[in-house]
Short mmCIF file of N, CA, C and O in Angstrom, two decimals:
data_model
loop_
_atom_site.label_atom_id
_atom_site.label_comp_id
_atom_site.label_asym_id
_atom_site.label_seq_id
_atom_site.Cartn_x
_atom_site.Cartn_y
_atom_site.Cartn_z
N MET A 281 -106.40 -90.50 -86.34
CA MET A 281 -107.55 -90.82 -87.41
C MET A 281 -107.41 -89.72 -88.69
O MET A 281 -106.97 -88.80 -88.00
N ALA A 282 -107.53 -89.88 -90.10
CA ALA A 282 -107.04 -89.09 -90.86
C ALA A 282 -108.05 -87.75 -90.79
O ALA A 282 -109.64 -87.94 -90.75
N PHE A 283 -107.54 -87.03 -91.70
CA PHE A 283 -108.61 -85.41 -91.54
C PHE A 283 -110.21 -85.71 -92.32
O PHE A 283 -111.01 -84.98 -91.19
N GLY A 284 -109.94 -86.38 -92.87
CA GLY A 284 -111.42 -86.71 -94.05
C GLY A 284 -112.05 -87.68 -93.49
O GLY A 284 -113.53 -87.03 -93.41
N GLN A 285 -111.87 -88.66 -92.19
CA GLN A 285 -113.10 -88.92 -91.33
C GLN A 285 -113.63 -87.90 -90.55
O GLN A 285 -114.49 -88.67 -90.24
N GLY A 286 -112.55 -86.97 -89.75
CA GLY A 286 -113.71 -85.75 -89.49
C GLY A 286 -113.93 -85.43 -89.85
O GLY A 286 -115.73 -85.28 -89.08
N ALA A 287 -113.85 -84.48 -90.74
CA ALA A 287 -114.38 -83.73 -91.25
C ALA A 287 -115.50 -85.03 -91.99
O ALA A 287 -117.59 -83.76 -92.05
N ASN A 288 -115.73 -86.52 -91.96
CA ASN A 288 -116.90 -86.56 -92.35
C ASN A 288 -117.91 -86.69 -91.05
O ASN A 288 -119.14 -86.68 -91.27
N ALA A 289 -117.22 -87.10 -90.00
CA ALA A 289 -117.77 -87.18 -88.62
C ALA A 289 -119.26 -86.20 -88.60
O ALA A 289 -120.24 -85.78 -87.75
N TYR A 290 -118.20 -84.47 -88.90
CA TYR A 290 -118.90 -83.10 -89.16
C TYR A 290 -119.59 -83.29 -89.75
O TYR A 290 -120.85 -82.58 -89.27
N GLN A 291 -119.67 -84.10 -91.12
CA GLN A 291 -120.29 -83.65 -91.99
C GLN A 291 -122.06 -84.21 -91.72
O GLN A 291 -123.37 -84.02 -91.42
N GLN A 292 -121.49 -85.78 -90.75
CA GLN A 292 -122.64 -86.23 -89.95
C GLN A 292 -123.37 -84.99 -89.26
O GLN A 292 -125.02 -85.30 -89.24
N VAL A 293 -123.01 -84.52 -88.06
CA VAL A 293 -123.47 -83.86 -87.23
C VAL A 293 -123.94 -82.64 -87.95
O VAL A 293 -125.31 -82.06 -87.30
N ARG A 294 -123.27 -81.76 -88.95
CA ARG A 294 -124.15 -80.33 -89.97
C ARG A 294 -125.73 -81.07 -89.54
O ARG A 294 -126.25 -80.17 -90.33
N SER A 295 -125.75 -82.45 -90.44
CA SER A 295 -127.23 -82.03 -90.55
C SER A 295 -128.09 -81.76 -89.94
O SER A 295 -130.07 -82.49 -89.85
N HIS A 296 -128.09 -81.99 -88.52
CA HIS A 296 -128.94 -81.45 -87.63
C HIS A 296 -129.07 -80.22 -87.64
O HIS A 296 -129.82 -79.53 -86.91
N GLY A 297 -128.52 -79.66 -88.60
CA GLY A 297 -128.36 -77.82 -88.48
C GLY A 297 -127.44 -76.89 -87.49
O GLY A 297 -127.36 -77.62 -86.31
N GLY A 298 -127.48 -75.69 -87.49
CA GLY A 298 -127.63 -75.17 -86.27
C GLY A 298 -125.69 -75.00 -86.40
O GLY A 298 -125.27 -73.95 -85.97
N VAL A 299 -124.35 -75.85 -87.31
CA VAL A 299 -123.26 -75.36 -87.28
C VAL A 299 -122.85 -74.17 -88.51
O VAL A 299 -122.12 -73.94 -87.33
N GLU A 300 -123.23 -74.02 -89.18
CA GLU A 300 -123.30 -72.74 -90.14
C GLU A 300 -122.69 -72.04 -88.89
O GLU A 300 -122.20 -70.75 -89.21
N SER A 301 -123.49 -71.65 -87.65
CA SER A 301 -123.57 -70.42 -86.92
C SER A 301 -122.64 -70.42 -85.37
O SER A 301 -122.57 -69.74 -84.69
N ALA A 302 -122.71 -71.79 -85.26
CA ALA A 302 -121.64 -72.24 -84.50
C ALA A 302 -120.50 -72.12 -83.77
O ALA A 302 -119.79 -71.52 -84.89
N ASP A 303 -119.48 -71.62 -82.59
CA ASP A 303 -119.32 -71.54 -82.27
C ASP A 303 -118.07 -72.44 -82.14
O ASP A 303 -119.10 -73.89 -81.95
N PRO A 304 -116.61 -72.66 -81.92
CA PRO A 304 -116.05 -74.18 -81.69
C PRO A 304 -116.64 -74.39 -80.67
O PRO A 304 -116.90 -75.89 -80.59
N HIS A 305 -116.60 -73.85 -79.63
CA HIS A 305 -117.37 -75.01 -78.57
C HIS A 305 -118.86 -75.43 -78.99
O HIS A 305 -119.53 -77.03 -78.04
N GLY A 306 -119.58 -74.93 -79.55
CA GLY A 306 -120.75 -75.57 -79.53
C GLY A 306 -120.48 -76.02 -81.17
O GLY A 306 -121.22 -77.23 -81.21
N LEU A 307 -119.98 -76.12 -82.14
CA LEU A 307 -119.45 -77.26 -82.53
C LEU A 307 -119.15 -78.91 -81.77
O LEU A 307 -119.49 -79.98 -81.97
N ILE A 308 -118.53 -78.32 -80.78
CA ILE A 308 -118.24 -79.53 -79.98
C ILE A 308 -118.81 -80.26 -79.77
O ILE A 308 -119.47 -81.53 -79.30
N THR A 309 -119.86 -79.26 -79.03
CA THR A 309 -121.54 -79.81 -78.35
C THR A 309 -122.18 -80.47 -79.86
O THR A 309 -122.45 -81.43 -79.34
N LEU A 310 -121.96 -79.83 -80.65
CA LEU A 310 -122.88 -80.84 -81.63
C LEU A 310 -122.41 -82.14 -81.61
O LEU A 310 -123.44 -82.96 -82.43
N LEU A 311 -121.61 -82.39 -82.04
CA LEU A 311 -120.26 -83.47 -82.00
C LEU A 311 -121.70 -84.27 -81.23
O LEU A 311 -121.16 -86.07 -81.33
N MET A 312 -120.95 -84.07 -79.51
CA MET A 312 -121.83 -84.70 -79.28
C MET A 312 -122.95 -85.01 -79.03
O MET A 312 -123.06 -86.45 -78.97
N ASP A 313 -123.33 -84.43 -79.16
CA ASP A 313 -125.08 -84.66 -79.68
C ASP A 313 -125.15 -85.83 -80.44
O ASP A 313 -126.47 -87.24 -80.34
N GLY A 314 -124.44 -85.40 -81.93
CA GLY A 314 -124.47 -86.10 -82.89
C GLY A 314 -124.11 -87.59 -82.27
O GLY A 314 -124.69 -88.83 -83.06
N ALA A 315 -123.49 -88.17 -81.90
CA ALA A 315 -123.03 -89.32 -80.84
C ALA A 315 -123.65 -90.00 -80.06
O ALA A 315 -123.91 -90.92 -80.24
N LEU A 316 -124.21 -89.51 -79.48
CA LEU A 316 -125.46 -89.71 -78.03
C LEU A 316 -126.81 -89.86 -79.06
O LEU A 316 -127.29 -91.32 -79.07
N GLU A 317 -126.80 -89.44 -80.16
CA GLU A 317 -128.32 -89.64 -81.06
C GLU A 317 -128.16 -91.38 -81.21
O GLU A 317 -128.40 -92.18 -81.47
N ARG A 318 -126.56 -91.00 -82.13
CA ARG A 318 -126.73 -92.47 -82.75
C ARG A 318 -126.14 -93.84 -81.84
O ARG A 318 -126.24 -94.66 -82.32
N LEU A 319 -125.94 -93.80 -80.36
CA LEU A 319 -125.82 -95.21 -79.54
C LEU A 319 -127.37 -94.64 -79.52
O LEU A 319 -127.37 -96.38 -78.95
N VAL A 320 -128.03 -94.59 -79.31
CA VAL A 320 -129.60 -94.78 -79.09
C VAL A 320 -129.78 -95.08 -80.02
O VAL A 320 -130.56 -96.16 -79.43
N THR A 321 -129.77 -94.63 -81.40
CA THR A 321 -130.22 -95.59 -83.06
C THR A 321 -129.43 -96.78 -82.63
O THR A 321 -130.27 -98.09 -83.20
N ALA A 322 -128.03 -97.18 -82.30
CA ALA A 322 -127.23 -98.69 -82.88
C ALA A 322 -127.96 -99.48 -81.26
O ALA A 322 -127.86 -100.52 -82.03
N ARG A 323 -128.20 -98.54 -80.35
CA ARG A 323 -128.81 -99.68 -79.49
C ARG A 323 -129.90 -100.22 -80.24
O ARG A 323 -130.24 -101.94 -79.79
N GLY A 324 -131.32 -99.10 -80.63
CA GLY A 324 -132.28 -99.99 -81.30
C GLY A 324 -132.08 -100.70 -82.17
O GLY A 324 -132.55 -102.58 -82.31
N HIS A 325 -130.70 -101.26 -83.41
CA HIS A 325 -130.67 -102.06 -84.44
C HIS A 325 -130.70 -103.18 -83.28
O HIS A 325 -130.55 -104.09 -84.39
N MET A 326 -129.67 -102.67 -82.70
CA MET A 326 -128.84 -104.00 -81.57
C MET A 326 -129.79 -105.15 -81.14
O MET A 326 -130.05 -106.45 -81.39
N GLN A 327 -130.45 -104.46 -81.02
CA GLN A 327 -132.18 -104.97 -80.43
C GLN A 327 -132.58 -105.89 -80.73
O GLN A 327 -133.55 -106.91 -80.55
N ARG A 328 -133.08 -104.77 -81.74
CA ARG A 328 -134.07 -105.85 -83.02
C ARG A 328 -133.18 -106.55 -84.05
O ARG A 328 -133.88 -107.35 -84.86
N GLY A 329 -131.48 -107.05 -83.81
CA GLY A 329 -130.95 -107.69 -84.27
C GLY A 329 -130.65 -107.30 -86.17
O GLY A 329 -130.21 -108.06 -86.97
N GLU A 330 -130.98 -106.54 -85.97
CA GLU A 330 -130.16 -105.53 -87.67
C GLU A 330 -129.32 -104.98 -87.37
O GLU A 330 -128.65 -104.10 -86.93
N ILE A 331 -128.31 -106.17 -88.17
CA ILE A 331 -126.86 -106.36 -87.78
C ILE A 331 -125.95 -105.54 -88.94
O ILE A 331 -125.04 -104.48 -88.45
N ALA A 332 -126.84 -104.82 -89.96
CA ALA A 332 -126.02 -104.21 -90.92
C ALA A 332 -125.88 -102.73 -90.79
O ALA A 332 -125.71 -101.47 -90.07
N PRO A 333 -127.70 -101.93 -90.27
CA PRO A 333 -127.39 -100.49 -89.40
C PRO A 333 -126.75 -100.31 -88.32
O PRO A 333 -126.60 -99.65 -88.10
N LYS A 334 -126.76 -102.04 -87.83
CA LYS A 334 -126.16 -101.33 -86.13
C LYS A 334 -124.34 -100.83 -86.64
O LYS A 334 -123.87 -99.79 -85.55
N GLY A 335 -124.08 -102.09 -87.52
CA GLY A 335 -122.24 -101.40 -87.09
C GLY A 335 -122.33 -100.44 -88.46
O GLY A 335 -121.13 -99.59 -87.88
N GLU A 336 -123.29 -100.17 -89.08
CA GLU A 336 -122.83 -98.66 -89.62
C GLU A 336 -123.30 -97.40 -88.77
O GLU A 336 -122.17 -96.92 -88.70
N VAL A 337 -124.21 -97.53 -87.78
CA VAL A 337 -123.70 -96.51 -87.08
C VAL A 337 -122.90 -96.25 -86.12
O VAL A 337 -122.74 -95.99 -85.52
N ILE A 338 -122.92 -97.77 -85.47
CA ILE A 338 -121.41 -97.22 -84.41
C ILE A 338 -120.02 -97.00 -85.17
O ILE A 338 -119.62 -96.18 -84.59
N GLY A 339 -120.06 -97.19 -85.94
CA GLY A 339 -119.36 -96.50 -86.95
C GLY A 339 -119.06 -95.76 -87.42
O GLY A 339 -118.27 -94.98 -86.82
N ARG A 340 -120.36 -94.85 -87.84
CA ARG A 340 -120.37 -93.25 -87.38
C ARG A 340 -119.72 -92.75 -85.93
O ARG A 340 -119.34 -91.64 -85.97
N CYS A 341 -120.43 -93.35 -85.36
CA CYS A 341 -119.53 -92.87 -83.66
C CYS A 341 -118.74 -92.58 -83.36
O CYS A 341 -118.18 -92.18 -82.71
N ILE A 342 -118.17 -93.78 -84.01
CA ILE A 342 -116.47 -93.79 -83.45
C ILE A 342 -115.94 -92.93 -84.36
O ILE A 342 -114.95 -92.60 -84.10
N GLU A 343 -116.10 -93.01 -85.38
CA GLU A 343 -116.16 -91.16 -85.92
C GLU A 343 -115.85 -90.31 -85.51
O GLU A 343 -114.85 -89.79 -85.46
N ILE A 344 -117.06 -89.94 -85.30
CA ILE A 344 -117.48 -88.02 -84.10
C ILE A 344 -116.53 -88.81 -83.03
O ILE A 344 -115.90 -87.56 -82.27
N ILE A 345 -116.47 -90.18 -82.20
CA ILE A 345 -115.40 -89.60 -80.78
C ILE A 345 -114.15 -89.26 -81.79
O ILE A 345 -113.60 -88.89 -80.98
N GLY A 346 -113.95 -89.87 -82.70
CA GLY A 346 -112.24 -90.16 -83.34
C GLY A 346 -112.65 -88.32 -83.30
O GLY A 346 -110.97 -87.79 -83.19
N GLY A 347 -113.34 -87.62 -84.11
CA GLY A 347 -113.52 -86.57 -84.34
C GLY A 347 -112.74 -85.65 -83.19
O GLY A 347 -112.44 -84.92 -83.00
N LEU A 348 -113.94 -86.12 -81.67
CA LEU A 348 -114.02 -85.63 -80.66
C LEU A 348 -112.07 -85.26 -80.36
O LEU A 348 -111.70 -84.41 -79.56
N ARG A 349 -112.06 -86.94 -80.73
CA ARG A 349 -110.13 -86.75 -79.92
C ARG A 349 -108.89 -85.94 -80.62
O ARG A 349 -108.72 -85.34 -80.33
N ASP A 350 -109.43 -86.11 -82.16
CA ASP A 350 -108.80 -85.14 -82.67
C ASP A 350 -108.51 -83.82 -83.13
O ASP A 350 -107.80 -82.75 -83.43
N ALA A 351 -109.53 -83.35 -82.12
CA ALA A 351 -109.82 -81.70 -81.10
C ALA A 351 -109.13 -81.17 -80.61
O ALA A 351 -109.22 -79.86 -79.92
N LEU A 352 -108.55 -82.15 -79.72
CA LEU A 352 -108.15 -82.04 -78.54
C LEU A 352 -106.77 -81.55 -78.63
O LEU A 352 -106.12 -81.71 -79.70
N ASP A 353 -106.13 -80.12 -78.34
CA ASP A 353 -104.59 -79.71 -78.24
C ASP A 353 -103.83 -79.98 -77.13
O ASP A 353 -103.87 -79.21 -76.29
N PRO A 354 -103.08 -80.63 -77.51
CA PRO A 354 -101.91 -80.99 -76.83
C PRO A 354 -100.99 -80.48 -76.62
O PRO A 354 -100.75 -80.49 -75.48
N LYS A 355 -101.19 -78.71 -77.24
CA LYS A 355 -100.22 -77.73 -76.74
C LYS A 355 -101.09 -77.21 -75.31
O LYS A 355 -100.32 -76.12 -75.23
N VAL A 356 -102.23 -77.11 -75.00
CA VAL A 356 -102.71 -76.52 -73.86
C VAL A 356 -102.36 -77.92 -72.90
O VAL A 356 -101.72 -79.02 -72.66
N ASP A 357 -101.55 -76.83 -71.71
CA ASP A 357 -100.92 -77.83 -70.57
C ASP A 357 -101.81 -77.39 -69.62
O ASP A 357 -101.81 -76.74 -68.47
N THR A 358 -102.69 -79.02 -69.47
CA THR A 358 -103.18 -79.29 -68.71
C THR A 358 -102.92 -81.76 -68.65
O THR A 358 -103.24 -81.34 -69.94
N PRO A 359 -103.50 -81.86 -67.95
CA PRO A 359 -103.98 -83.18 -67.64
C PRO A 359 -105.15 -83.66 -68.52
O PRO A 359 -105.04 -84.79 -68.82
N LEU A 360 -106.52 -82.99 -68.08
CA LEU A 360 -106.98 -82.91 -69.18
C LEU A 360 -107.29 -83.37 -70.08
O LEU A 360 -107.95 -84.09 -70.74
N VAL A 361 -106.75 -82.76 -70.59
CA VAL A 361 -106.35 -83.26 -72.66
C VAL A 361 -105.21 -84.53 -72.86
O VAL A 361 -106.34 -85.33 -73.29
N GLY A 362 -104.89 -84.98 -71.77
CA GLY A 362 -104.54 -86.27 -71.75
C GLY A 362 -105.89 -87.48 -71.32
O GLY A 362 -105.37 -88.59 -71.79
N GLN A 363 -106.36 -86.88 -70.27
CA GLN A 363 -107.45 -87.59 -70.10
C GLN A 363 -108.29 -87.70 -70.82
O GLN A 363 -108.24 -89.30 -70.90
N LEU A 364 -108.57 -86.92 -71.21
CA LEU A 364 -110.14 -86.84 -72.26
C LEU A 364 -109.11 -87.60 -73.57
O LEU A 364 -110.23 -88.41 -74.60
N ASP A 365 -107.75 -87.98 -74.21
CA ASP A 365 -107.68 -88.45 -75.05
C ASP A 365 -107.89 -89.89 -74.47
O ASP A 365 -108.15 -90.85 -75.32
N GLN A 366 -106.83 -90.09 -73.71
CA GLN A 366 -107.58 -91.95 -72.63
C GLN A 366 -108.86 -92.25 -73.50
O GLN A 366 -109.32 -93.45 -73.18
N LEU A 367 -109.68 -91.50 -72.31
CA LEU A 367 -111.43 -92.01 -72.50
C LEU A 367 -112.18 -92.13 -74.02
O LEU A 367 -112.52 -92.53 -73.87
N TYR A 368 -111.42 -91.10 -74.51
CA TYR A 368 -112.19 -91.19 -76.01
C TYR A 368 -111.47 -92.49 -76.58
O TYR A 368 -112.35 -93.23 -77.36
N ASP A 369 -110.00 -92.10 -76.74
CA ASP A 369 -109.44 -93.85 -77.22
C ASP A 369 -110.45 -95.16 -76.66
O ASP A 369 -110.52 -95.88 -77.29
N TYR A 370 -110.98 -94.83 -75.38
CA TYR A 370 -110.91 -95.85 -74.58
C TYR A 370 -113.11 -95.94 -74.80
O TYR A 370 -113.20 -97.46 -75.31
N MET A 371 -113.47 -95.19 -75.10
CA MET A 371 -115.48 -95.43 -75.80
C MET A 371 -115.15 -95.91 -77.29
O MET A 371 -115.46 -96.77 -77.59
N GLY A 372 -114.04 -95.56 -78.14
CA GLY A 372 -113.72 -96.19 -79.03
C GLY A 372 -113.77 -97.70 -79.15
O GLY A 372 -114.64 -98.89 -79.91
N ARG A 373 -112.61 -98.14 -78.29
CA ARG A 373 -112.73 -99.68 -77.88
C ARG A 373 -113.49 -100.29 -77.69
O ARG A 373 -114.21 -101.41 -78.14
N ARG A 374 -114.40 -99.50 -76.76
CA ARG A 374 -115.73 -100.23 -76.03
C ARG A 374 -116.31 -100.24 -77.52
O ARG A 374 -117.29 -101.18 -77.58
N LEU A 375 -116.60 -99.11 -78.00
CA LEU A 375 -117.93 -99.15 -79.50
C LEU A 375 -117.18 -100.39 -80.37
O LEU A 375 -118.76 -101.18 -80.14
N LEU A 376 -116.24 -100.62 -80.14
CA LEU A 376 -115.75 -102.48 -81.37
C LEU A 376 -116.51 -102.98 -80.34
O LEU A 376 -117.17 -103.86 -81.29
N HIS A 377 -115.70 -103.24 -79.34
CA HIS A 377 -116.22 -104.47 -78.58
C HIS A 377 -117.96 -104.55 -78.64
O HIS A 377 -118.73 -105.84 -78.74
N ALA A 378 -118.78 -103.50 -78.35
CA ALA A 378 -120.43 -103.94 -78.09
C ALA A 378 -120.52 -104.37 -79.49
O ALA A 378 -120.85 -104.58 -80.08
N ASN A 379 -120.11 -103.77 -80.79
CA ASN A 379 -120.36 -104.36 -82.32
C ASN A 379 -120.28 -104.98 -82.95
O ASN A 379 -120.93 -105.76 -83.08
N MET A 380 -118.81 -106.10 -82.23
CA MET A 380 -118.53 -106.90 -82.06
C MET A 380 -119.14 -108.62 -81.82
O MET A 380 -119.58 -109.51 -82.27
N ARG A 381 -119.60 -107.79 -80.53
CA ARG A 381 -120.32 -108.78 -79.10
C ARG A 381 -122.01 -108.51 -79.03
O ARG A 381 -122.47 -109.09 -78.44
N ASN A 382 -122.46 -107.53 -79.74
CA ASN A 382 -123.47 -107.31 -79.78
C ASN A 382 -123.88 -107.03 -78.03
O ASN A 382 -125.18 -107.42 -77.39
N ASP A 383 -122.93 -106.10 -77.09
CA ASP A 383 -123.00 -105.84 -76.56
C ASP A 383 -123.65 -104.71 -76.10
O ASP A 383 -122.94 -103.50 -75.75
N VAL A 384 -124.90 -104.22 -75.56
CA VAL A 384 -126.03 -103.39 -75.12
C VAL A 384 -125.00 -102.73 -74.28
O VAL A 384 -125.30 -101.53 -73.83
N ALA A 385 -124.67 -103.70 -73.59
CA ALA A 385 -123.72 -103.15 -71.39
C ALA A 385 -123.05 -101.85 -72.03
O ALA A 385 -122.51 -100.85 -71.35
N ALA A 386 -122.12 -101.76 -73.25
CA ALA A 386 -120.89 -101.39 -73.94
C ALA A 386 -121.38 -99.88 -74.09
O ALA A 386 -120.81 -98.93 -74.35
N LEU A 387 -122.80 -100.61 -75.04
CA LEU A 387 -122.90 -98.92 -75.59
C LEU A 387 -123.98 -98.12 -74.21
O LEU A 387 -123.66 -96.94 -74.40
N ASP A 388 -124.74 -98.74 -73.80
CA ASP A 388 -124.35 -97.82 -72.64
C ASP A 388 -123.96 -97.34 -71.72
O ASP A 388 -123.60 -95.97 -71.27
N GLU A 389 -122.67 -97.67 -71.69
CA GLU A 389 -121.38 -97.08 -71.11
C GLU A 389 -120.65 -95.82 -71.54
O GLU A 389 -120.69 -95.55 -70.61
N VAL A 390 -120.77 -96.47 -72.86
CA VAL A 390 -120.14 -95.06 -73.59
C VAL A 390 -120.86 -94.20 -73.54
O VAL A 390 -120.60 -92.82 -73.34
N SER A 391 -122.05 -94.23 -73.25
CA SER A 391 -123.21 -93.40 -73.55
C SER A 391 -122.97 -92.60 -72.32
O SER A 391 -123.16 -91.30 -72.27
N ALA A 392 -123.29 -92.86 -71.21
CA ALA A 392 -123.30 -93.03 -69.96
C ALA A 392 -121.73 -91.97 -69.45
O ALA A 392 -122.19 -90.86 -69.04
N LEU A 393 -120.84 -92.16 -70.09
CA LEU A 393 -119.55 -91.69 -70.09
C LEU A 393 -119.49 -90.15 -70.93
O LEU A 393 -119.14 -89.25 -70.64
N LEU A 394 -120.06 -90.25 -72.05
CA LEU A 394 -119.59 -89.52 -73.27
C LEU A 394 -121.21 -88.36 -72.19
O LEU A 394 -120.46 -87.13 -72.50
N GLN A 395 -121.99 -89.21 -72.16
CA GLN A 395 -123.07 -87.64 -71.79
C GLN A 395 -122.20 -86.98 -69.77
O GLN A 395 -123.36 -85.91 -70.29
N LYS A 396 -121.52 -87.27 -69.47
CA LYS A 396 -120.87 -86.69 -68.06
C LYS A 396 -119.85 -85.59 -68.59
O LYS A 396 -120.25 -84.89 -68.13
N VAL A 397 -118.73 -86.37 -70.05
CA VAL A 397 -118.35 -84.89 -70.54
C VAL A 397 -119.51 -84.31 -71.38
O VAL A 397 -119.04 -83.14 -71.12
N ARG A 398 -120.46 -84.39 -71.97
CA ARG A 398 -120.78 -83.56 -72.35
C ARG A 398 -121.73 -82.39 -71.28
O ARG A 398 -121.53 -80.89 -71.62
N ASN A 399 -122.14 -82.89 -70.45
CA ASN A 399 -122.84 -82.16 -69.07
C ASN A 399 -121.32 -81.18 -68.80
O ASN A 399 -121.76 -80.11 -68.24
N SER A 400 -120.37 -81.82 -68.40
CA SER A 400 -119.39 -80.63 -67.67
C SER A 400 -118.79 -79.92 -69.14
O SER A 400 -118.49 -78.62 -68.77
N TRP A 401 -118.95 -80.29 -70.65
CA TRP A 401 -118.91 -79.25 -71.69
C TRP A 401 -119.29 -78.11 -71.72
O TRP A 401 -118.83 -76.94 -71.42
N VAL A 402 -120.54 -78.26 -71.55
CA VAL A 402 -121.87 -77.25 -71.71
C VAL A 402 -121.42 -76.35 -70.51
O VAL A 402 -122.32 -75.13 -70.31
N GLN A 403 -121.03 -76.64 -69.53
CA GLN A 403 -120.60 -76.13 -67.86
C GLN A 403 -119.69 -74.99 -68.24
O GLN A 403 -119.44 -73.92 -67.41
N VAL A 404 -118.76 -75.10 -69.03
CA VAL A 404 -117.96 -74.25 -69.18
C VAL A 404 -118.27 -72.77 -69.21
O VAL A 404 -118.68 -72.42 -70.12
N PRO A 405 -117.65 -71.90 -68.63
CA PRO A 405 -118.21 -70.48 -68.44
C PRO A 405 -117.72 -69.90 -70.35
O PRO A 405 -117.21 -70.13 -70.39
N LEU A 406 -118.73 -68.90 -70.68
CA LEU A 406 -118.63 -68.37 -71.94
C LEU A 406 -117.70 -67.78 -71.54
O LEU A 406 -116.35 -67.67 -72.58
N GLU A 407 -116.89 -67.24 -70.70
CA GLU A 407 -115.33 -66.39 -70.57
C GLU A 407 -114.17 -67.59 -71.36
O GLU A 407 -113.50 -66.99 -71.58
N ALA A 408 -114.38 -68.51 -70.21
CA ALA A 408 -113.92 -69.18 -70.72
C ALA A 408 -114.03 -70.06 -72.56
O ALA A 408 -112.42 -71.00 -72.86
N ARG A 409 -115.12 -69.52 -73.03
CA ARG A 409 -114.63 -70.35 -74.29
C ARG A 409 -113.55 -70.04 -75.76
O ARG A 409 -114.15 -70.03 -76.43
N ARG A 410 -113.38 -68.53 -75.20
CA ARG A 410 -112.94 -67.78 -76.02
C ARG A 410 -111.43 -68.05 -76.68
O ARG A 410 -110.89 -68.56 -75.25
N PRO A 411 -111.23 -68.53 -77.77
CA PRO A 411 -109.86 -68.70 -78.29
C PRO A 411 -108.90 -67.64 -77.45
O PRO A 411 -109.34 -67.05 -77.11
N ALA A 412 -107.42 -67.87 -77.07
CA ALA A 412 -106.21 -67.33 -76.54
C ALA A 412 -106.16 -66.08 -77.95
O ALA A 412 -105.77 -66.29 -78.67
N GLY A 413 -106.92 -65.21 -76.99
CA GLY A 413 -105.95 -63.66 -77.97
C GLY A 413 -107.05 -63.09 -78.40
O GLY A 413 -106.99 -62.67 -79.35
N ALA A 414 -108.06 -63.51 -78.67
CA ALA A 414 -109.62 -63.11 -79.49
C ALA A 414 -110.17 -62.50 -78.59
O ALA A 414 -110.01 -61.69 -77.43
N GLY A 415 -110.44 -60.73 -79.50
CA GLY A 415 -111.40 -59.97 -79.09
C GLY A 415 -112.30 -59.83 -78.24
O GLY A 415 -112.86 -60.90 -78.46
N ALA A 416 -113.12 -58.60 -78.63
CA ALA A 416 -113.93 -58.35 -77.05
C ALA A 416 -115.52 -59.24 -78.07
O ALA A 416 -115.92 -59.09 -79.02
#
């Protein structure tokens, strides 16, 4: 994903407020929240047969998930980075499928997966959220 698309996804979440004061951990949480909100919106559009708005919202969600994927640091020596990369890739493919096939179950699957990632993410202790080399 190009930086512009990731920045666009960030800009979409920025409208929810709190971005200016959020730390990097908080920004990732805001992106996840933005994607989860859009999944709910896309589900409603899908159920009402609103094709164009559904596609637009799913596209934004794919951009946000792409931004989350781009935010992964491959220099961090843990299998979790690769696993999250694969999971985000899978979510993006499932969203494309959901959009093309009007598959509510695929939207729900991505929503459940992303909610699990988010729930784990917010449980990261404050001490572990500090970038390496950061002062007190």
